[in-house]
Coordinates of C-alpha atoms in Angstrom, one line a residue:
M1 CA 0.0 -0.1 -0.2
K2 CA 3.0 2.2 0.6
Q3 CA 4.4 1.8 -2.7
K4 CA 1.4 2.2 -4.3
L5 CA 0.6 5.5 -2.6
V6 CA 4.2 6.7 -3.8
N7 CA 3.8 5.3 -7.0
E8 CA 0.8 7.7 -7.4
V9 CA 2.3 10.8 -6.2
I10 CA 5.2 10.1 -8.3
Q11 CA 3.4 9.9 -11.6
G12 CA 1.1 13.0 -10.6
M13 CA 4.4 14.9 -10.5
L14 CA 6.4 13.4 -13.3
P15 CA 5.4 16.7 -15.4
Y16 CA 6.9 19.0 -13.3
L17 CA 9.9 17.2 -12.2
N18 CA 13.3 15.9 -13.8
N19 CA 14.7 12.6 -13.4
A20 CA 17.0 13.7 -10.3
Q21 CA 13.6 15.3 -8.6
T22 CA 11.8 12.3 -9.4
E23 CA 14.2 9.8 -7.6
K24 CA 14.9 12.1 -4.7
L25 CA 11.0 13.0 -4.0
Q26 CA 10.6 8.9 -4.0
A27 CA 13.5 8.1 -1.7
V28 CA 12.1 10.8 0.9
M29 CA 8.4 9.5 0.5
Q30 CA 9.5 6.3 1.4
H31 CA 11.7 7.1 4.3
A32 CA 8.6 9.2 5.6
L33 CA 6.3 6.6 5.3
W34 CA 8.5 3.9 6.8
N35 CA 7.0 3.9 10.4
Y36 CA 3.3 4.2 9.3
E37 CA 0.7 1.6 8.4
L38 CA -1.8 2.7 5.5
Y39 CA -5.1 1.3 4.7
S40 CA -7.0 2.2 1.8
I41 CA -10.8 3.3 2.1
Q42 CA -13.3 1.7 -0.2
N43 CA -16.0 3.7 -1.7
N44 CA -19.1 1.4 -2.7
D45 CA -20.2 4.1 -5.1
D46 CA -16.9 4.1 -7.1
K47 CA -17.0 2.6 -10.5
P48 CA -14.6 -0.3 -11.4
Q49 CA -11.6 0.4 -13.3
E50 CA -12.5 0.9 -16.9
N51 CA -10.8 -2.0 -19.2
F52 CA -7.9 0.3 -20.7
V53 CA -6.8 -2.3 -23.1
E54 CA -10.2 -2.8 -24.8
L55 CA -10.7 0.8 -25.1
F56 CA -7.2 1.2 -26.8
L57 CA -7.7 -2.0 -29.0
S58 CA -11.1 -0.6 -30.2
A59 CA -9.5 3.0 -31.0
K60 CA -6.9 1.2 -33.2
R61 CA -9.6 -0.8 -35.0
I62 CA -11.3 2.3 -35.8
E63 CA -8.0 3.6 -37.2
G64 CA -8.0 0.4 -39.6
C65 CA -5.5 -2.0 -37.9
S66 CA -6.0 -5.5 -39.3
D67 CA -7.4 -8.2 -36.7
K68 CA -3.7 -9.7 -36.6
S69 CA -2.1 -6.6 -35.5
L70 CA -4.8 -6.1 -33.0
K71 CA -4.1 -9.7 -31.5
Y72 CA -0.7 -9.0 -31.5
Y73 CA -1.1 -5.7 -29.4
E74 CA -3.3 -7.5 -27.0
S75 CA -0.9 -10.3 -26.2
T76 CA 1.9 -8.0 -25.6
I77 CA 0.0 -5.3 -23.5
Q78 CA -1.6 -8.0 -21.5
A79 CA 1.4 -10.1 -21.0
M80 CA 3.3 -6.8 -19.2
L81 CA 0.2 -5.9 -17.0
D82 CA 0.0 -9.8 -16.2
K83 CA 3.9 -9.7 -15.0
L84 CA 3.9 -6.6 -13.2
G85 CA 0.8 -7.1 -11.5
K86 CA -0.4 -3.3 -11.1
G87 CA -3.0 -1.4 -12.4
V88 CA -2.2 0.6 -15.5
C89 CA -2.4 3.9 -13.5
Q90 CA 0.4 2.6 -11.0
I91 CA 3.1 1.5 -14.0
V92 CA 6.4 3.7 -13.9
T93 CA 9.1 3.9 -16.1
D94 CA 11.3 1.7 -14.3
D95 CA 8.7 -1.1 -14.3
I96 CA 8.8 -1.2 -17.9
R97 CA 12.4 -1.0 -18.0
T98 CA 12.9 -4.1 -15.7
Y99 CA 9.9 -5.7 -17.6
L100 CA 11.8 -5.3 -20.8
T101 CA 15.3 -6.3 -19.5
E102 CA 13.8 -9.6 -17.6
Y103 CA 11.7 -10.5 -20.9
Q104 CA 15.1 -10.2 -22.8
T105 CA 17.1 -12.3 -20.5
Q106 CA 14.4 -15.0 -19.9
K107 CA 13.3 -15.3 -23.5
Q108 CA 16.7 -14.7 -25.3
S109 CA 14.7 -12.5 -27.7
S110 CA 16.5 -10.4 -30.2
R111 CA 17.0 -6.5 -29.9
V112 CA 14.5 -6.1 -33.0
T113 CA 11.6 -8.1 -30.8
I114 CA 12.1 -5.9 -28.0
D115 CA 12.0 -2.9 -29.8
N116 CA 8.8 -4.0 -31.2
I117 CA 7.3 -4.7 -27.5
R118 CA 8.5 -1.1 -26.5
R119 CA 7.0 0.5 -29.7
I120 CA 3.3 -1.3 -28.7
L121 CA 3.7 -0.4 -25.0
S122 CA 4.5 3.4 -25.9
S123 CA 1.4 3.5 -28.4
F124 CA -0.6 2.1 -25.4
F125 CA 0.5 4.4 -22.7
S126 CA 0.4 7.4 -25.2
W127 CA -3.0 6.8 -26.0
L128 CA -3.7 6.8 -22.2
E129 CA -2.1 10.1 -21.9
D130 CA -3.7 11.6 -24.9
E131 CA -7.2 10.5 -23.4
D132 CA -6.3 11.9 -20.2
Y133 CA -6.1 8.6 -18.3
I134 CA -2.7 9.2 -16.9
L135 CA -0.9 12.3 -16.8
K136 CA 2.5 11.2 -18.5
S137 CA 3.5 7.7 -20.4
P138 CA 6.2 5.8 -18.3
V139 CA 7.2 4.8 -21.8
R140 CA 8.2 8.3 -23.0
R141 CA 11.9 8.1 -21.5
I142 CA 12.7 4.6 -22.6
H143 CA 14.2 5.3 -25.9
K144 CA 14.2 3.2 -29.3
V145 CA 16.5 -0.1 -29.0
K146 CA 19.3 0.2 -31.4
T147 CA 19.4 -2.7 -33.7
G148 CA 21.9 -3.8 -36.2
T149 CA 21.4 -4.0 -40.0
S150 CA 21.4 -7.2 -41.2
I151 CA 21.6 -8.4 -45.2
K152 CA 18.6 -10.7 -45.3
E153 CA 18.9 -13.3 -48.0
T154 CA 17.2 -13.0 -51.5
Y155 CA 16.6 -15.6 -54.2
S156 CA 19.3 -15.7 -57.3
D157 CA 18.5 -15.7 -60.9
E158 CA 19.9 -19.3 -60.7
A159 CA 17.6 -20.2 -57.8
L160 CA 14.4 -18.9 -59.7
E161 CA 14.8 -20.5 -62.8
L162 CA 15.4 -23.8 -60.9
M163 CA 12.2 -23.5 -59.2
R164 CA 10.4 -22.9 -62.2
D165 CA 11.9 -25.4 -64.4
N166 CA 11.0 -28.2 -61.7
C167 CA 7.1 -27.2 -61.3
D168 CA 5.2 -30.5 -61.8
E169 CA 1.9 -28.4 -61.8
I170 CA 1.1 -25.3 -64.0
R171 CA -0.6 -23.7 -60.5
D172 CA 2.8 -23.8 -59.1
L173 CA 4.7 -22.3 -61.7
A174 CA 2.2 -19.6 -62.2
M175 CA 2.2 -18.9 -58.3
I176 CA 6.1 -18.4 -58.4
D177 CA 6.0 -16.1 -61.3
M178 CA 3.2 -14.0 -59.7
L179 CA 5.0 -13.5 -56.4
A180 CA 8.2 -13.0 -58.2
S181 CA 6.8 -10.4 -60.9
T182 CA 4.5 -8.6 -58.3
G183 CA 6.2 -8.5 -55.0
M184 CA 2.8 -8.9 -53.3
R185 CA 2.7 -10.2 -49.8
V186 CA 1.6 -13.7 -49.8
G187 CA -1.6 -12.7 -47.7
E188 CA -2.5 -10.5 -50.5
M189 CA -2.4 -13.2 -53.1
V190 CA -4.6 -15.9 -51.6
L191 CA -7.3 -13.4 -51.3
L192 CA -7.3 -12.5 -55.1
N193 CA -10.3 -13.9 -57.3
R194 CA -10.0 -14.8 -60.8
E195 CA -12.1 -11.5 -61.6
D196 CA -9.4 -9.5 -60.1
I197 CA -7.0 -10.0 -62.8
D198 CA -6.5 -7.6 -65.9
F199 CA -4.6 -9.4 -68.6
N200 CA -4.8 -6.7 -71.3
E201 CA -2.8 -4.5 -68.9
R202 CA -1.2 -7.3 -66.6
E203 CA -2.3 -5.8 -63.4
C204 CA -4.9 -6.5 -60.7
V205 CA -5.7 -4.7 -57.6
V206 CA -4.8 -6.1 -54.3
F207 CA -5.9 -5.2 -50.5
G208 CA -2.7 -4.7 -48.4
K209 CA -2.2 -4.1 -44.6
G210 CA -5.5 -2.2 -43.1
D211 CA -7.5 -3.3 -45.8
K212 CA -5.4 -0.3 -48.0
E213 CA -6.1 -0.8 -52.0
R214 CA -3.2 -0.6 -54.3
M215 CA -2.2 -1.7 -58.0
V216 CA 0.3 -4.4 -58.7
Y217 CA 1.9 -5.5 -62.1
F218 CA 3.1 -8.7 -63.5
D219 CA 5.2 -9.7 -66.5
A220 CA 4.6 -11.3 -70.0
R221 CA 5.6 -14.7 -68.6
T222 CA 3.5 -14.6 -65.5
K223 CA 0.3 -13.6 -67.9
I224 CA 1.1 -16.6 -70.0
H225 CA 1.4 -19.1 -66.9
L226 CA -1.6 -17.7 -65.4
Q227 CA -3.7 -18.2 -68.4
Q228 CA -2.4 -21.5 -69.0
Y229 CA -3.5 -22.6 -65.4
L230 CA -7.0 -21.1 -65.1
D231 CA -7.7 -22.7 -68.7
S232 CA -6.6 -26.2 -67.1
R233 CA -9.2 -25.8 -64.2
K234 CA -12.5 -27.7 -64.0
D235 CA -13.7 -25.9 -60.6
E236 CA -16.3 -23.1 -60.5
N237 CA -14.2 -21.6 -57.4
L238 CA -13.7 -17.9 -57.6
A239 CA -10.4 -17.8 -55.9
L240 CA -7.3 -17.3 -58.3
F241 CA -5.4 -20.2 -56.4
V242 CA -6.9 -23.3 -55.4
S243 CA -5.9 -26.7 -53.8
L244 CA -5.0 -29.3 -56.6
N245 CA -7.4 -31.8 -55.6
A246 CA -11.4 -31.6 -55.0
P247 CA -13.2 -30.0 -53.5
Y248 CA -10.6 -27.4 -54.5
N249 CA -10.7 -24.9 -52.0
R250 CA -9.1 -21.5 -52.0
L251 CA -5.1 -21.7 -51.1
T252 CA -4.1 -20.5 -47.7
I253 CA -1.0 -18.7 -46.7
G254 CA -0.2 -21.7 -44.8
G255 CA -0.5 -23.9 -47.9
I256 CA 1.4 -22.1 -50.0
E257 CA 4.2 -22.0 -46.9
V258 CA 4.0 -25.8 -46.8
R259 CA 4.1 -26.2 -50.5
L260 CA 7.4 -23.7 -51.2
R261 CA 9.2 -25.6 -48.3
E262 CA 8.7 -28.9 -49.7
F263 CA 9.9 -27.4 -53.0
G264 CA 13.2 -26.3 -51.4
K265 CA 13.8 -29.2 -49.6
R266 CA 13.4 -31.3 -52.8
L267 CA 15.8 -28.8 -54.9
S268 CA 18.3 -28.4 -51.9
L269 CA 17.5 -24.7 -52.0
Q270 CA 18.1 -22.7 -48.7
R271 CA 15.1 -21.2 -47.1
V272 CA 12.3 -21.1 -49.4
H273 CA 9.4 -19.1 -48.2
P274 CA 6.8 -16.7 -50.0
H275 CA 8.2 -13.2 -48.3
K276 CA 11.7 -14.0 -50.2
F277 CA 9.9 -13.1 -53.3
R278 CA 9.0 -9.9 -52.0
R279 CA 12.4 -8.9 -51.0
T280 CA 14.0 -10.2 -54.0
L281 CA 11.8 -8.0 -56.2
A282 CA 12.6 -5.1 -54.3
T283 CA 16.5 -5.4 -54.4
M284 CA 16.4 -6.3 -58.1
A285 CA 14.3 -2.9 -58.6
I286 CA 16.7 -0.7 -56.5
D287 CA 19.8 -2.4 -58.3
K288 CA 18.2 -1.8 -61.6
G289 CA 17.6 2.3 -60.7
M290 CA 13.9 2.2 -59.8
P291 CA 13.2 5.4 -57.7
I292 CA 12.7 4.6 -54.1
E293 CA 9.5 6.3 -53.9
Q294 CA 8.0 4.4 -57.0
L295 CA 9.1 1.0 -55.0
Q296 CA 7.5 2.1 -51.7
Q297 CA 4.2 2.7 -53.7
L298 CA 4.8 -0.8 -55.7
L299 CA 5.1 -2.5 -52.2
G300 CA 2.5 -0.8 -50.4
H301 CA 4.8 0.5 -47.5
K302 CA 3.5 3.6 -45.5
R303 CA 6.6 4.6 -44.5
I304 CA 10.0 4.8 -47.1
D305 CA 11.9 3.6 -43.7
T306 CA 10.2 0.0 -44.8
T307 CA 10.9 -0.1 -48.2
L308 CA 15.0 0.5 -47.4
Q309 CA 14.9 -2.4 -45.2
Y310 CA 13.8 -4.6 -48.0
A311 CA 16.1 -3.3 -51.0
M312 CA 19.4 -4.2 -49.9
V313 CA 21.9 -2.9 -52.5
K314 CA 24.5 -5.7 -53.9
Q315 CA 27.8 -5.0 -53.1
S316 CA 29.0 -6.0 -56.7
N317 CA 26.8 -2.9 -57.9
V318 CA 28.3 -0.5 -55.2
K319 CA 31.6 -1.5 -56.6
I320 CA 30.7 -0.8 -60.2
A321 CA 29.1 2.6 -59.0
H322 CA 32.0 3.8 -57.3
R323 CA 34.3 3.1 -60.4
K324 CA 31.8 4.9 -62.5
Y325 CA 31.6 8.0 -60.4
I326 CA 34.5 8.3 -58.2
G327 CA 37.3 5.8 -59.4

């Protein structure tokens, strides 16, 4: 009860004190209250504390967040609250720092994961502050976690041709070409219907994260293989890609991931998965001189920083550019 009172006072004084003053006030209060017993007086007329997590998720849902993102937000925030065992209004900066440190130690998590958790908690507490449920977000003084830049793998031209040459099903060939030439997310591809494809313009509309609509484009080879695949089908399913056997259900993300993984094992290719096609297209586009703003729009990224993470320029091209412009 003493610590709860101290936390409430500290929370209320945060906007008016610096770090040193806050620490001093906390020490003085703890010393002053050492010999006292405190009791909480319950008022039966008081309303129960509102479910802040549900209110926050409702606000994010209105902003257009997907169900997948909302579930991630909820699990991340709830895990923190369960671990701390405190009411939302009693949580202070040291609580969050301790939680993140212990989480990283116990889970052996990467710095990227820890920063993702920090970012979600910051969004939650900032919303509470904006809505006047708390005076100041306890995450405000916890800065972005520095993460190293890793060059993620892409498919080589040889690997792409090897996959194409070893497709036993025209569906798989069309599927690989679609991923490789459009750079769309696998979650976007499984939602496509036959009628969404404009073969004359070699384009289609997809719905990305947050139900944002954008246009993507495919090459002539993809057009030919996609038409051959659709002409070979005997089912009436409206989905663009379906299972090979009856009842010919729409392909799922998991189904495509499993199919590509089996494909990679059979051909002795390392880490074959749908998202790697997207990264490959981004890298190839940058290497060939595509403006980053146009690539950002093609990939459907809200922030250009995200696009730059996908587009890792090949070192060989850096060498050629150096010789051209400098050496």
